Coordinates of C-alpha atoms in Angstrom, one line a residue:
M1 CA 26.1 151.8 51.9
S2 CA 26.2 151.7 55.7
M3 CA 27.5 148.8 57.7
P4 CA 25.5 146.9 60.3
V5 CA 25.5 148.5 63.7
S6 CA 27.2 145.5 65.3
H7 CA 30.0 145.6 62.9
Q8 CA 30.5 149.3 63.4
V9 CA 30.7 148.9 67.2
S10 CA 33.1 146.0 66.8
M11 CA 35.4 148.2 64.6
K12 CA 35.3 151.0 67.1
R13 CA 36.2 148.8 70.1
S14 CA 38.9 146.7 68.5
P15 CA 41.8 149.1 69.4
R16 CA 40.6 149.1 73.0
W17 CA 40.5 145.4 73.2
S18 CA 43.9 145.1 71.5
Y19 CA 45.3 147.4 74.2
R20 CA 43.7 145.3 77.0
L21 CA 45.0 142.1 75.4
C22 CA 48.5 143.5 75.2
R23 CA 48.4 144.7 78.7
T24 CA 47.2 141.3 80.0
L25 CA 50.0 139.5 78.1
G26 CA 52.5 142.0 79.6
V27 CA 51.3 141.3 83.1
L28 CA 51.4 137.6 82.5
L29 CA 55.0 137.9 81.2
I30 CA 56.1 140.0 84.2
F31 CA 54.4 137.5 86.5
G32 CA 56.1 134.6 84.8
F33 CA 59.6 136.2 85.0
T34 CA 59.0 137.1 88.6
S35 CA 58.0 133.5 89.4
L36 CA 61.0 132.1 87.7
S37 CA 63.3 134.5 89.6
I38 CA 61.7 133.5 92.9
F39 CA 62.2 129.8 92.0
Y40 CA 65.8 130.4 91.0
D41 CA 66.5 132.3 94.3
T42 CA 64.9 129.5 96.3
V43 CA 67.1 126.9 94.5
T44 CA 70.1 129.1 95.1
I45 CA 69.4 129.6 98.8
K46 CA 69.0 125.8 99.1
E47 CA 72.3 125.4 97.2
K48 CA 74.0 127.7 99.6
T49 CA 72.3 126.3 102.7
I50 CA 72.7 122.6 102.0
C51 CA 76.2 121.5 101.0
Q52 CA 76.7 117.8 101.5
G53 CA 75.4 118.1 105.1
I54 CA 77.7 121.0 106.0
H55 CA 76.1 123.9 107.8
V56 CA 76.4 127.1 105.8
E57 CA 76.2 130.6 107.4
K58 CA 77.0 134.1 106.4
S59 CA 80.5 135.2 107.4
L60 CA 81.3 138.2 109.5
P61 CA 80.7 141.8 108.3
N62 CA 81.3 141.2 104.6
S63 CA 78.2 138.9 104.5
I64 CA 79.7 136.5 102.0
Y65 CA 78.6 132.9 102.4
S66 CA 81.1 130.6 103.8
V67 CA 81.2 126.9 104.6
K68 CA 81.4 126.2 108.3
P69 CA 82.0 122.7 109.7
S70 CA 79.7 121.8 112.5
V71 CA 82.3 122.1 115.2
T72 CA 82.9 124.0 118.4
T73 CA 85.1 126.9 117.4
S74 CA 87.8 128.6 119.4
S75 CA 88.2 132.3 119.9
N76 CA 91.0 132.5 117.3
T77 CA 88.8 133.3 114.4
L78 CA 89.8 135.2 111.3
P79 CA 87.8 138.4 110.8
N80 CA 86.8 139.8 107.4
F81 CA 87.6 136.8 105.3
T82 CA 86.1 136.0 101.9
T83 CA 85.6 132.2 101.7
C84 CA 84.4 129.8 99.1
S85 CA 80.8 129.2 98.4
C86 CA 79.0 125.9 98.2
S87 CA 77.6 124.1 95.2
L88 CA 75.0 121.5 95.1
S89 CA 76.4 118.0 95.7
R90 CA 76.6 116.0 92.5
N91 CA 75.8 112.3 92.2
I92 CA 78.6 109.8 92.3
S93 CA 78.9 109.2 88.5
E94 CA 79.0 113.0 87.8
S95 CA 81.5 113.9 90.5
A96 CA 83.8 111.0 90.0
G97 CA 84.9 112.0 86.5
D98 CA 87.9 110.0 85.3
H99 CA 88.4 108.6 88.9
G100 CA 84.9 107.2 89.1
Q101 CA 85.5 103.6 88.3
I102 CA 83.9 101.2 90.7
S103 CA 86.1 98.6 92.1
P104 CA 85.2 95.0 91.2
R105 CA 84.5 94.5 94.8
E106 CA 81.7 95.8 96.8
L107 CA 81.9 99.6 97.1
N108 CA 82.8 100.5 100.7
I109 CA 82.5 104.3 100.6
S110 CA 79.1 105.8 100.2
Y111 CA 80.0 108.5 97.7
Y112 CA 82.9 110.1 95.8
V113 CA 84.5 113.2 97.1
S114 CA 86.9 115.2 94.9
L115 CA 89.8 117.3 96.2
E116 CA 87.9 120.4 95.1
E117 CA 85.0 119.5 97.3
A118 CA 87.2 118.4 100.2
Y119 CA 89.1 121.7 100.3
F120 CA 86.7 124.3 99.0
E121 CA 83.3 123.1 100.0
R122 CA 83.9 121.3 103.2
M123 CA 86.4 123.7 104.7
R124 CA 86.6 127.5 105.2
A125 CA 89.0 128.0 102.3
V126 CA 90.2 131.6 102.5
D127 CA 91.2 133.9 99.7
V128 CA 94.1 135.5 101.5
S129 CA 94.1 138.5 99.1
R130 CA 90.9 139.6 100.9
I131 CA 92.3 139.7 104.4
K132 CA 92.2 143.3 105.6
E133 CA 93.5 143.0 109.2
K134 CA 96.9 144.5 110.2
V135 CA 99.2 143.9 113.1
P136 CA 97.4 145.6 116.1
R137 CA 99.0 148.8 117.3
N138 CA 99.7 147.4 120.7
K139 CA 101.9 144.8 119.1
L140 CA 103.8 146.9 116.6
R141 CA 106.7 147.8 118.9
G142 CA 107.3 144.3 120.2
F143 CA 106.8 142.6 116.8
K144 CA 110.0 140.5 116.7
S145 CA 110.5 137.0 115.2
R146 CA 111.6 134.4 117.7
F147 CA 111.3 130.7 118.5
L148 CA 109.0 129.9 121.4
P149 CA 110.1 127.3 124.0
N150 CA 109.1 123.8 123.2
R151 CA 108.0 122.2 126.5
N152 CA 106.1 119.4 124.8
F153 CA 106.0 115.9 126.2
M154 CA 109.1 113.9 125.1
Q155 CA 110.1 116.9 123.1
F156 CA 107.7 115.8 120.4
P157 CA 107.7 117.9 117.2
L158 CA 106.6 121.3 116.0
L159 CA 108.7 124.3 116.8
T160 CA 106.6 127.5 116.9
M161 CA 107.7 130.9 115.8
E162 CA 106.2 134.1 117.1
N163 CA 105.7 137.3 115.0
V164 CA 106.8 136.0 111.6
C165 CA 105.7 136.8 108.0
I166 CA 105.5 134.9 104.8
T167 CA 106.3 136.6 101.5
P168 CA 104.1 136.1 98.3
S169 CA 106.8 133.7 97.0
G170 CA 106.4 131.5 100.2
A171 CA 109.6 132.4 102.0
L172 CA 109.7 133.1 105.7
M173 CA 110.3 136.8 106.5
L174 CA 111.8 137.2 110.0
I175 CA 111.3 140.7 111.6
G176 CA 113.7 142.6 113.8
T177 CA 116.2 139.8 114.1
S178 CA 119.3 138.3 112.3
D179 CA 120.5 135.0 110.9
A180 CA 123.1 134.8 113.7
E181 CA 120.5 135.4 116.4
I182 CA 118.0 132.9 115.0
T183 CA 120.8 130.3 114.5
H184 CA 121.8 130.7 118.1
N185 CA 118.2 130.6 119.2
V186 CA 117.4 127.3 117.4
S187 CA 120.8 125.8 118.6
G188 CA 119.6 126.6 122.1
H189 CA 117.1 123.8 121.9
R190 CA 119.7 121.5 123.3
A191 CA 117.2 118.8 124.1
I192 CA 116.5 118.4 120.4
P193 CA 119.8 118.9 118.5
E194 CA 118.4 117.5 115.3
L195 CA 116.2 120.6 115.0
Y196 CA 119.2 122.8 114.0
F197 CA 119.8 120.4 111.1
V198 CA 116.1 120.3 110.1
W199 CA 115.9 124.1 110.3
N200 CA 118.7 124.5 107.8
E201 CA 117.5 121.6 105.6
I202 CA 113.9 122.7 104.9
Y203 CA 113.8 126.4 105.9
N204 CA 117.1 128.2 105.9
C205 CA 118.8 126.1 103.2
S206 CA 118.4 128.6 100.3
G207 CA 118.4 132.0 101.9
N208 CA 115.6 134.0 100.5
V209 CA 115.0 131.8 97.4
T210 CA 112.0 129.6 98.0
T211 CA 111.7 126.2 96.2
D212 CA 109.4 123.2 96.2
H213 CA 111.5 121.5 98.9
C214 CA 112.8 124.5 100.8
V215 CA 110.9 127.5 102.1
G216 CA 113.7 130.0 102.2
V217 CA 114.3 132.7 104.9
T218 CA 114.7 136.5 104.5
F219 CA 115.1 139.2 107.1
S220 CA 113.6 142.6 107.5
K221 CA 114.0 145.3 110.2
T222 CA 110.4 146.3 110.0
L223 CA 107.0 144.9 109.1
P224 CA 106.5 144.7 105.3
R225 CA 104.2 147.2 103.7
G226 CA 100.7 146.1 102.7
H227 CA 100.8 143.0 105.0
S228 CA 97.8 141.2 106.4
Y229 CA 97.7 139.8 109.9
I230 CA 96.4 136.4 111.1
P231 CA 96.0 135.9 114.9
G232 CA 96.1 132.6 116.6
N233 CA 98.1 129.5 115.8
T234 CA 98.7 128.7 112.1
T235 CA 100.4 125.5 111.0
H236 CA 102.8 125.7 108.1
M237 CA 102.7 122.5 106.1
L238 CA 105.6 121.8 103.8
P239 CA 104.9 118.7 101.6
Y240 CA 107.5 116.1 100.8
I241 CA 107.3 116.2 97.0
G242 CA 107.4 113.0 95.0
N243 CA 106.7 110.3 97.6
P244 CA 103.5 109.9 99.7
M245 CA 105.2 107.5 102.1
H246 CA 107.8 110.1 103.1
N247 CA 105.1 112.7 103.2
W248 CA 103.2 110.5 105.6
A249 CA 106.2 109.6 107.8
E250 CA 107.8 113.0 108.0
R251 CA 105.3 115.7 107.3
T252 CA 101.8 114.3 108.0
W253 CA 102.8 112.2 111.0
P254 CA 103.8 115.1 113.4
F255 CA 100.5 116.9 112.8
I256 CA 98.5 113.6 113.3
M257 CA 100.2 113.2 116.7
A258 CA 99.9 116.8 117.7
S259 CA 96.2 116.8 116.8
S260 CA 95.3 113.5 118.6
D261 CA 95.2 112.4 122.2
P262 CA 97.2 111.8 124.3
I263 CA 99.8 114.0 122.6
R264 CA 97.4 116.8 121.9
A265 CA 97.0 117.5 125.6
T266 CA 100.8 118.4 125.7
V267 CA 100.9 120.7 122.7
P268 CA 101.5 124.3 123.8
H269 CA 99.9 125.8 120.8
P270 CA 96.8 124.0 119.5
I271 CA 96.1 124.3 115.7
N272 CA 93.7 127.0 114.6
H273 CA 94.5 127.6 111.0
Y274 CA 96.4 125.9 108.1
L275 CA 98.8 127.2 105.4
I276 CA 100.2 124.7 102.8
H277 CA 103.4 125.9 101.2
R278 CA 102.7 126.4 97.4
F279 CA 99.3 124.9 97.8
E280 CA 97.9 126.3 94.5
K281 CA 100.8 124.7 92.5
W282 CA 100.2 121.3 94.2
F283 CA 96.5 121.5 93.7
R284 CA 96.9 122.3 90.0
E285 CA 99.4 119.4 89.6
S286 CA 97.2 117.0 91.6
H287 CA 95.0 116.6 88.5
Y288 CA 97.7 114.7 86.7
L289 CA 100.3 113.7 89.3
P290 CA 99.0 111.1 91.8
D291 CA 101.6 111.8 94.5
R292 CA 100.5 115.5 94.7
A293 CA 96.9 114.4 95.2
Q294 CA 97.8 111.8 97.9
M295 CA 99.9 114.5 99.7
L296 CA 97.0 117.0 99.7
W297 CA 94.6 114.3 100.9
Q298 CA 96.8 113.4 103.8
F299 CA 96.9 117.1 104.9
R300 CA 93.2 117.4 104.4
M301 CA 92.5 114.5 106.6
V302 CA 94.8 116.0 109.3
M303 CA 92.5 119.0 109.2
E304 CA 89.6 116.7 110.2
L305 CA 91.5 115.7 113.3
S306 CA 91.5 119.2 114.8
G307 CA 88.0 120.1 113.8
D308 CA 86.6 119.8 117.3
T309 CA 89.1 122.3 118.7
S310 CA 89.5 124.7 115.7
P311 CA 87.3 126.8 113.4
G312 CA 89.0 124.9 110.6
F313 CA 90.1 127.8 108.5
L314 CA 92.3 126.8 105.6
V315 CA 94.5 129.8 104.5
V316 CA 95.7 128.9 101.0
R317 CA 94.6 131.0 98.0
N318 CA 95.8 133.9 96.0
Q319 CA 98.6 135.3 98.1
S320 CA 99.8 138.5 96.5
K321 CA 101.0 140.3 99.6
P322 CA 103.0 139.4 102.8
L323 CA 101.0 137.5 105.5
C324 CA 102.1 138.0 109.1
F325 CA 101.2 135.6 111.9
E326 CA 100.9 135.8 115.6
R327 CA 102.3 132.3 115.9
L328 CA 103.4 130.0 113.0
I329 CA 103.9 126.3 113.8
L330 CA 106.7 125.2 111.5
Q331 CA 106.9 122.0 109.5
M332 CA 109.7 120.5 111.6
H333 CA 109.2 116.8 111.7
S334 CA 109.7 115.2 115.1
R335 CA 112.9 113.8 116.5
D336 CA 111.7 110.4 115.3
R337 CA 109.9 109.8 112.0
I338 CA 107.0 107.3 112.2
D339 CA 109.3 104.4 111.2
E340 CA 111.9 105.3 113.9
T341 CA 109.6 106.6 116.7
R342 CA 110.6 106.2 120.3
L343 CA 107.0 106.7 121.3
P344 CA 105.3 103.6 122.9
V345 CA 103.2 101.8 120.3
K346 CA 100.0 102.4 122.4
M347 CA 100.6 106.1 122.2
A348 CA 101.7 106.3 118.6
G349 CA 98.9 103.9 117.5
A350 CA 96.3 106.1 119.2
G351 CA 97.0 108.9 116.7
V352 CA 96.9 106.6 113.7
R353 CA 93.5 105.2 114.9
K354 CA 92.1 108.7 115.3
F355 CA 93.3 109.6 111.8
R356 CA 91.7 106.4 110.5
E357 CA 88.4 107.2 112.1
S358 CA 88.5 110.7 110.6
V359 CA 89.0 109.3 107.1
F360 CA 86.0 106.9 107.6
S361 CA 83.9 109.7 109.0
F362 CA 84.8 112.1 106.1
F363 CA 83.8 109.5 103.5
R364 CA 80.7 108.4 105.4
I365 CA 81.8 104.9 106.1
S366 CA 79.4 104.1 108.8
S367 CA 81.4 101.3 110.5
P368 CA 85.0 100.2 110.5
P369 CA 85.8 97.6 107.9
Q370 CA 85.7 94.0 108.9
V371 CA 87.6 90.9 107.7
T372 CA 85.2 88.7 105.6
G373 CA 83.8 85.7 107.4
P374 CA 83.3 82.3 105.8
P375 CA 81.7 81.1 103.5
G376 CA 82.8 84.3 101.8
K377 CA 86.2 84.1 100.2
L378 CA 89.2 85.9 101.8
R379 CA 89.9 89.0 99.8
V380 CA 93.6 89.2 98.8
L381 CA 95.4 92.2 97.2
F382 CA 98.8 91.6 95.7
Y383 CA 101.2 94.4 94.6
G384 CA 104.6 93.6 93.1
R385 CA 105.8 97.2 92.3
N386 CA 106.0 96.5 88.6
D387 CA 104.8 100.0 87.8
T388 CA 108.0 101.3 89.4
S389 CA 111.7 101.2 88.4
R390 CA 113.2 99.3 91.4
R391 CA 112.6 96.5 93.9
R392 CA 110.1 94.8 91.6
V393 CA 108.8 91.3 92.1
R394 CA 109.8 89.7 88.8
N395 CA 107.7 86.6 89.1
S396 CA 104.5 88.4 89.9
P397 CA 102.2 86.4 87.5
E398 CA 103.4 83.2 89.3
V399 CA 102.6 84.7 92.7
V400 CA 99.1 85.5 91.5
E401 CA 98.6 82.0 90.1
V402 CA 99.7 80.4 93.4
L403 CA 97.4 82.6 95.5
R404 CA 94.4 81.9 93.2
S405 CA 95.1 78.1 93.5
F406 CA 94.2 78.1 97.2
S407 CA 91.1 76.1 97.9
R408 CA 91.1 75.7 101.7
P409 CA 90.5 78.5 102.2
P410 CA 89.6 79.9 98.8
L411 CA 91.0 83.3 98.0
D412 CA 89.6 86.1 95.9
V413 CA 92.8 87.7 94.5
L414 CA 93.2 91.1 92.9
F415 CA 96.5 91.9 91.1
L416 CA 97.0 95.6 91.7
D417 CA 99.8 96.0 89.1
E418 CA 97.6 94.7 86.4
M419 CA 94.6 96.8 87.5
L420 CA 96.8 99.9 87.4
A421 CA 98.1 99.1 83.9
S422 CA 94.6 98.5 82.5
G423 CA 93.1 101.6 84.1
E424 CA 90.7 99.5 86.2
T425 CA 91.9 101.5 89.2
N426 CA 94.2 104.4 90.1
Y427 CA 96.1 106.0 92.9
S428 CA 93.4 108.5 93.8
F429 CA 92.6 108.6 97.5
P430 CA 89.0 107.4 97.2
E431 CA 90.3 104.4 95.1
V432 CA 92.9 103.6 97.7
I433 CA 90.2 103.6 100.4
R434 CA 88.0 101.3 98.3
L435 CA 90.8 98.8 97.8
F436 CA 92.4 98.7 101.2
T437 CA 89.2 98.7 103.3
R438 CA 88.1 95.6 101.2
T439 CA 91.3 93.7 101.6
D440 CA 91.6 90.8 104.2
I441 CA 95.2 89.8 103.2
L442 CA 97.7 92.2 101.6
V443 CA 100.7 90.7 99.9
I444 CA 102.9 93.7 99.1
A445 CA 106.5 94.6 98.1
H446 CA 108.0 96.9 100.7
G447 CA 107.8 100.5 99.5
A448 CA 105.7 103.7 99.5
N449 CA 102.4 102.0 98.8
T450 CA 102.5 100.5 102.3
W451 CA 101.6 103.9 103.8
P452 CA 97.7 103.5 103.7
T453 CA 97.8 100.1 105.5
F454 CA 96.0 101.8 108.4
L455 CA 92.8 101.5 106.2
L456 CA 92.9 97.7 106.3
P457 CA 90.3 96.0 108.5
D458 CA 91.4 95.3 112.1
G459 CA 93.1 91.9 112.2
A460 CA 93.8 91.7 108.5
G461 CA 97.0 90.0 107.4
V462 CA 99.9 91.7 105.7
V463 CA 102.8 89.9 104.1
E464 CA 105.4 92.6 103.5
I465 CA 108.2 91.4 101.2
I466 CA 111.4 93.4 101.7
G467 CA 113.5 91.6 99.1
P468 CA 117.3 91.1 99.2
C469 CA 118.2 94.7 100.3
N470 CA 117.0 95.5 103.8
W471 CA 117.3 99.3 104.0
S472 CA 114.5 99.5 106.5
S473 CA 114.7 101.4 109.8
K474 CA 115.4 100.2 113.3
N475 CA 112.7 99.7 115.9
Y476 CA 114.2 101.8 118.7
S477 CA 111.7 100.5 121.3
D478 CA 112.8 96.9 120.7
L479 CA 115.9 96.3 118.6
T480 CA 115.1 92.6 118.2
V481 CA 111.9 93.2 116.3
P482 CA 112.0 93.5 112.5
H483 CA 110.9 96.9 111.5
T484 CA 109.6 98.8 108.5
W485 CA 107.7 101.9 107.5
M486 CA 104.3 100.3 108.5
H487 CA 105.3 99.3 112.1
V488 CA 103.0 101.8 113.7
N489 CA 100.1 101.2 111.2
A490 CA 100.3 97.4 112.0
A491 CA 100.2 98.0 115.7
A492 CA 97.4 100.5 115.5
C493 CA 95.1 98.2 113.5
R494 CA 96.3 95.0 115.1
L495 CA 97.4 93.6 111.8
K496 CA 99.0 90.2 111.4
H497 CA 102.2 91.6 110.0
D498 CA 104.6 89.1 108.5
L499 CA 108.2 90.2 107.9
S500 CA 109.8 86.8 107.2
N501 CA 110.6 88.1 103.7
P502 CA 110.1 85.2 101.3
F503 CA 112.2 86.5 98.4
H504 CA 113.9 83.8 96.3
R505 CA 116.8 85.3 94.3
S506 CA 118.1 88.7 93.2
V507 CA 117.5 89.7 89.6
P508 CA 119.8 92.3 87.9
N509 CA 118.0 95.6 87.2
P510 CA 119.4 97.4 84.1
D511 CA 117.8 100.6 85.2
R512 CA 119.4 100.6 88.6
G513 CA 123.0 99.5 88.3
N514 CA 122.4 96.0 86.7
T515 CA 123.6 94.3 89.8
T516 CA 122.4 91.6 92.2
Q517 CA 124.2 93.3 95.1
C518 CA 122.7 95.9 97.4
L519 CA 125.1 98.7 96.6
D520 CA 122.9 101.9 97.0
P521 CA 119.2 102.5 97.8
F522 CA 118.8 104.4 94.5
H523 CA 121.4 103.1 92.0
G524 CA 122.6 99.7 93.1
V525 CA 119.2 98.1 93.6
P526 CA 118.3 94.6 92.2
D527 CA 114.9 93.3 91.5
Y528 CA 113.9 89.9 92.9
T529 CA 111.7 86.9 92.8
V530 CA 109.4 85.5 95.5
D531 CA 109.8 81.9 96.9
L532 CA 106.4 80.5 96.1
E533 CA 106.5 77.6 98.6
K534 CA 107.5 80.0 101.4
L535 CA 104.7 82.3 100.4
E536 CA 102.2 79.5 100.7
E537 CA 103.5 78.7 104.2
I538 CA 103.2 82.3 105.3
I539 CA 99.6 82.6 104.0
H540 CA 98.7 79.5 106.0
S541 CA 100.5 80.8 109.1
L542 CA 98.0 83.7 109.2
A543 CA 95.5 81.0 110.4
Y544 CA 97.1 81.1 113.9
P545 CA 94.7 83.1 116.1
D546 CA 96.1 86.1 118.0
R547 CA 92.8 87.1 119.7
A548 CA 89.3 85.7 120.5
G549 CA 87.1 85.6 117.5
D550 CA 90.0 85.9 115.0
R551 CA 88.1 86.2 111.7
L552 CA 91.1 85.0 109.6
T553 CA 91.3 81.8 111.7
Q554 CA 87.7 81.1 111.0
H555 CA 88.5 80.5 107.3
W556 CA 90.9 77.7 108.1
L557 CA 88.4 76.1 110.5
Y558 CA 85.4 76.3 108.2
D559 CA 84.2 73.1 106.4
W560 CA 84.8 74.1 102.8
D561 CA 83.9 70.6 101.6
S562 CA 80.3 71.2 102.5
L563 CA 80.1 73.8 99.7
L564 CA 81.2 71.3 97.0
P565 CA 78.4 70.2 94.6

């Protein structure tokens, strides 16, 4: 029995139609994958092209993407470098991670920036293992390590060495010279006799054994094999481990001044590149040690200062071979630390203000912070050092209670010790910015946490309580003026800085000698209590105007009774 014609035709054509259908599906699949690939490439290009407002361009011959700050670069560029690539900026909640808590006060920075983003997305962070350059042939014969003359204004800091290398362990390698010759050379800087001591304290103190606190020095008759060469002026940053205040006063401060007018105009070797001693170790430890993070943030903000005169290269990562430098600016703190500076306040304050502006710009704070005007409450932050082991305010709860009892003017009081203990805030740099830029009156026990007072609003009040033991420094420009670490910060930001020291009585500290006497800055250190009546008087004394339009004064002149129901 024969089948219908139509069915016969259908049976004959079905293989052909199956083939066409399969071919069509294959074309559609190929088209789909191609479209997805194009879309992915487009997103990737945008990712590499837009990185938190930073201009991104291909680097030199190796054509690897690098992050380039929008600055005017000098001629001292580093050829053939592999740098970090950008990633799309995340939103605040995603990037903040464990440090993303919002302060109970109004947020004053527009977004959170992590150390990873600060160093590796917003700088040219160089993988030094990929540097291929060698010392040029025309410099091979004369490549000898020596100190360069320091003709800087007022002999301000920063000795520079010419033709010097750094080993993979971090030690200086001096070429074609000897310890005796270098010692005579540094001793020859007779105008700055302290430099000989500093050289032996932080560079030559351990020979060729490098440590966290000491670089170490070794000698070689010839250039090391397999070296890489970095032309221009490279700074060598040696952190002060364990204390952000000392890092600020001794290690960050010289670079702030050298990178800011009017001192910058006198520096013989402007900064082109940066190298932080043991950077990768500090960066790894910064995830769980707050002082490491603060130290790296300070250095990172210094790099913002020289952005308009430097390509901003950061030479930090994966050193596995000797690096040799045309000129290396050493981490020799100045003749005077920030707390002992002989520089006029106007000159020293200019550098601090420039540093402050760089911080605000980096975190996109559009305008400098302002003291709150009435009828808003004055914002008070109190810190009694109760998370430390010495110089603690033992009646801190009573201090907070007295401050919160003010009604004319009313005070909005935050107790930093309590916030730290509860995890409401932390010592991360963005959190420090949030707290200090939103503080009108700071009541603080003298210590390391006074270093970021340059972030306070202009004209804010600071009550610094030294306690029974005054181991603070002298003010060499005026020996009659009380003086502490934050002397320059207070002058730079025109703070109302009270140093009348309202401590009441010494309290024995079992952890530090169990004595009420001031025997030793580390072991014989008592705690103390604050005289509450004196503190009230000091707070009211901040009402006295020291300039036209004093915003603190306005709070004492305001009619607070008009707000009563």
